[in-house]
Amino acid sequence: MSRPRSQPWYSGAHRALEPDVGPVDEHVICECGHCDREQSYRLPWPVIGGDIAYCEYHVARYREHNPEIWERVRRLDGVDDPGIYATVGNRFLTLNEIPKEIAVDGEKMRRVALGVDGWALFDSAEPDDDGLVHFVTVDRDLEPRECVEIDRSSAGDFVSWFREHEGVHDLDPDARKALYGGESDAE
Ligand SMILES: [Zn+2]
C-alpha cells in the first residue's frame, strides 16, 4: 500500500512546513513517548509544524485534544479519514473521564494519573496496618490490570518511577501537589 501524499495545509508563516498526513503501513512504534503499540496514522504536530505518527489509541486522544486540526485533516483531499484509526478500546482518553475515587476489592482508592497506555493509576486512600499502600491500574471498565504493594514511605518514589518508565499523560492535581508541592507542569 502506498501512502497518499498530503496537501500542504498550513498557510502564511507555516508554509514551509508541510506535514505528512495519512495512514502509515510500516511496523513502527507509536511516536508518543512510552507507547509500545504500532503507529497507524500520521497527523500534524499541533503546535510547531511537522508531523507525528500515532497508534490508534493516541490518534483518538489527538482527536480529543485537537478538534480543530482534526476537522482540517478530515477535509483534506486524497487522505484517508483519520476517524477509522481512532479506536479507544477499554482506555481513558482524558483525566476527567476517570473517577476521583473507586473501590478495588473493598479498598478505597484515589486517582493518581492517566498512564500513556490509557489505563488509570490509583493508590490506596489509607495505608494498611503494615504501612503498605497499593497502586493499581484499571481500564475504562474499572477492571484492575496491574497491582503493586509499596511501603508508604516509597509511594512518591513509585509515582516518579511510574512517570519515568511507564509514562503518564496527566497527573491528578492532588497527586501533583503531593509530588511537587503544587508546582505546575507544562504537559
Ligand atoms: Zn500510542
PDB file of N, CA, C and O and ligand atoms in Angstrom, residues 29-32 35-39 53-59 116, ligand 1:
ATOM      1  N   ILE A  29       6.870   1.749  15.928  1.00  0.00           N
ATOM      2  CA  ILE A  29       6.204   2.061  17.193  1.00  0.00           C
ATOM      3  C   ILE A  29       5.667   3.496  17.184  1.00  0.00           C
ATOM      4  O   ILE A  29       6.271   4.409  16.629  1.00  0.00           O
ATOM      5  N   CYS A  30       4.527   3.651  17.817  1.00  0.00           N
ATOM      6  CA  CYS A  30       3.887   4.951  18.028  1.00  0.00           C
ATOM      7  C   CYS A  30       4.908   5.974  18.525  1.00  0.00           C
ATOM      8  O   CYS A  30       5.734   5.660  19.375  1.00  0.00           O
ATOM      9  N   GLU A  31       4.815   7.194  18.005  1.00  0.00           N
ATOM     10  CA  GLU A  31       5.814   8.214  18.359  1.00  0.00           C
ATOM     11  C   GLU A  31       5.483   8.981  19.631  1.00  0.00           C
ATOM     12  O   GLU A  31       6.204   9.896  20.015  1.00  0.00           O
ATOM     13  N   CYS A  32       4.389   8.613  20.271  1.00  0.00           N
ATOM     14  CA  CYS A  32       4.114   9.169  21.601  1.00  0.00           C
ATOM     15  C   CYS A  32       5.067   8.458  22.562  1.00  0.00           C
ATOM     16  O   CYS A  32       5.127   7.252  22.586  1.00  0.00           O
ATOM     17  N   CYS A  35       4.863   4.663  24.487  1.00  0.00           N
ATOM     18  CA  CYS A  35       3.795   3.824  23.950  1.00  0.00           C
ATOM     19  C   CYS A  35       4.428   2.724  23.107  1.00  0.00           C
ATOM     20  O   CYS A  35       5.301   2.991  22.295  1.00  0.00           O
ATOM     21  N   ASP A  36       3.976   1.463  23.321  1.00  0.00           N
ATOM     22  CA  ASP A  36       4.617   0.373  22.582  1.00  0.00           C
ATOM     23  C   ASP A  36       3.703  -0.232  21.522  1.00  0.00           C
ATOM     24  O   ASP A  36       3.954  -1.323  21.033  1.00  0.00           O
ATOM     25  N   ARG A  37       2.630   0.467  21.168  1.00  0.00           N
ATOM     26  CA  ARG A  37       1.786  -0.040  20.081  1.00  0.00           C
ATOM     27  C   ARG A  37       2.277   0.500  18.741  1.00  0.00           C
ATOM     28  O   ARG A  37       2.975   1.503  18.674  1.00  0.00           O
ATOM     29  N   GLU A  38       1.863  -0.187  17.671  1.00  0.00           N
ATOM     30  CA  GLU A  38       2.322   0.239  16.347  1.00  0.00           C
ATOM     31  C   GLU A  38       1.604   1.503  15.902  1.00  0.00           C
ATOM     32  O   GLU A  38       0.403   1.656  16.108  1.00  0.00           O
ATOM     33  N   GLN A  39       2.356   2.376  15.270  1.00  0.00           N
ATOM     34  CA  GLN A  39       1.735   3.589  14.739  1.00  0.00           C
ATOM     35  C   GLN A  39       0.806   3.234  13.587  1.00  0.00           C
ATOM     36  O   GLN A  39       1.037   2.259  12.868  1.00  0.00           O
ATOM     37  N   ALA A  53       3.415  10.372  14.092  1.00  0.00           N
ATOM     38  CA  ALA A  53       2.621   9.172  13.813  1.00  0.00           C
ATOM     39  C   ALA A  53       2.228   8.490  15.114  1.00  0.00           C
ATOM     40  O   ALA A  53       3.078   8.229  15.965  1.00  0.00           O
ATOM     41  N   TYR A  54       0.932   8.237  15.238  1.00  0.00           N
ATOM     42  CA  TYR A  54       0.400   7.666  16.475  1.00  0.00           C
ATOM     43  C   TYR A  54      -0.275   6.324  16.216  1.00  0.00           C
ATOM     44  O   TYR A  54      -0.753   6.046  15.113  1.00  0.00           O
ATOM     45  N   CYS A  55      -0.377   5.550  17.292  1.00  0.00           N
ATOM     46  CA  CYS A  55      -1.203   4.339  17.276  1.00  0.00           C
ATOM     47  C   CYS A  55      -2.678   4.746  17.336  1.00  0.00           C
ATOM     48  O   CYS A  55      -3.011   5.924  17.501  1.00  0.00           O
ATOM     49  N   GLU A  56      -3.570   3.762  17.238  1.00  0.00           N
ATOM     50  CA  GLU A  56      -4.996   4.082  17.171  1.00  0.00           C
ATOM     51  C   GLU A  56      -5.487   4.775  18.438  1.00  0.00           C
ATOM     52  O   GLU A  56      -6.301   5.692  18.378  1.00  0.00           O
ATOM     53  N   TYR A  57      -4.988   4.340  19.583  1.00  0.00           N
ATOM     54  CA  TYR A  57      -5.409   4.995  20.832  1.00  0.00           C
ATOM     55  C   TYR A  57      -4.940   6.445  20.873  1.00  0.00           C
ATOM     56  O   TYR A  57      -5.695   7.354  21.231  1.00  0.00           O
ATOM     57  N   HIS A  58      -3.684   6.688  20.460  1.00  0.00           N
ATOM     58  CA  HIS A  58      -3.194   8.063  20.535  1.00  0.00           C
ATOM     59  C   HIS A  58      -3.760   8.945  19.428  1.00  0.00           C
ATOM     60  O   HIS A  58      -3.830  10.162  19.591  1.00  0.00           O
ATOM     61  N   VAL A  59      -4.209   8.343  18.320  1.00  0.00           N
ATOM     62  CA  VAL A  59      -4.979   9.112  17.332  1.00  0.00           C
ATOM     63  C   VAL A  59      -6.287   9.579  17.977  1.00  0.00           C
ATOM     64  O   VAL A  59      -6.711  10.729  17.824  1.00  0.00           O
ATOM     65  N   VAL A 116       0.183   6.488  29.957  1.00  0.00           N
ATOM     66  CA  VAL A 116       0.307   6.584  28.500  1.00  0.00           C
ATOM     67  C   VAL A 116      -0.427   5.435  27.798  1.00  0.00           C
ATOM     68  O   VAL A 116      -0.871   5.563  26.663  1.00  0.00           O
TER      69      VAL A 116
HETATM   70 ZN    ZN B   1       0.419   5.213  21.041  1.00  0.00          ZN
END
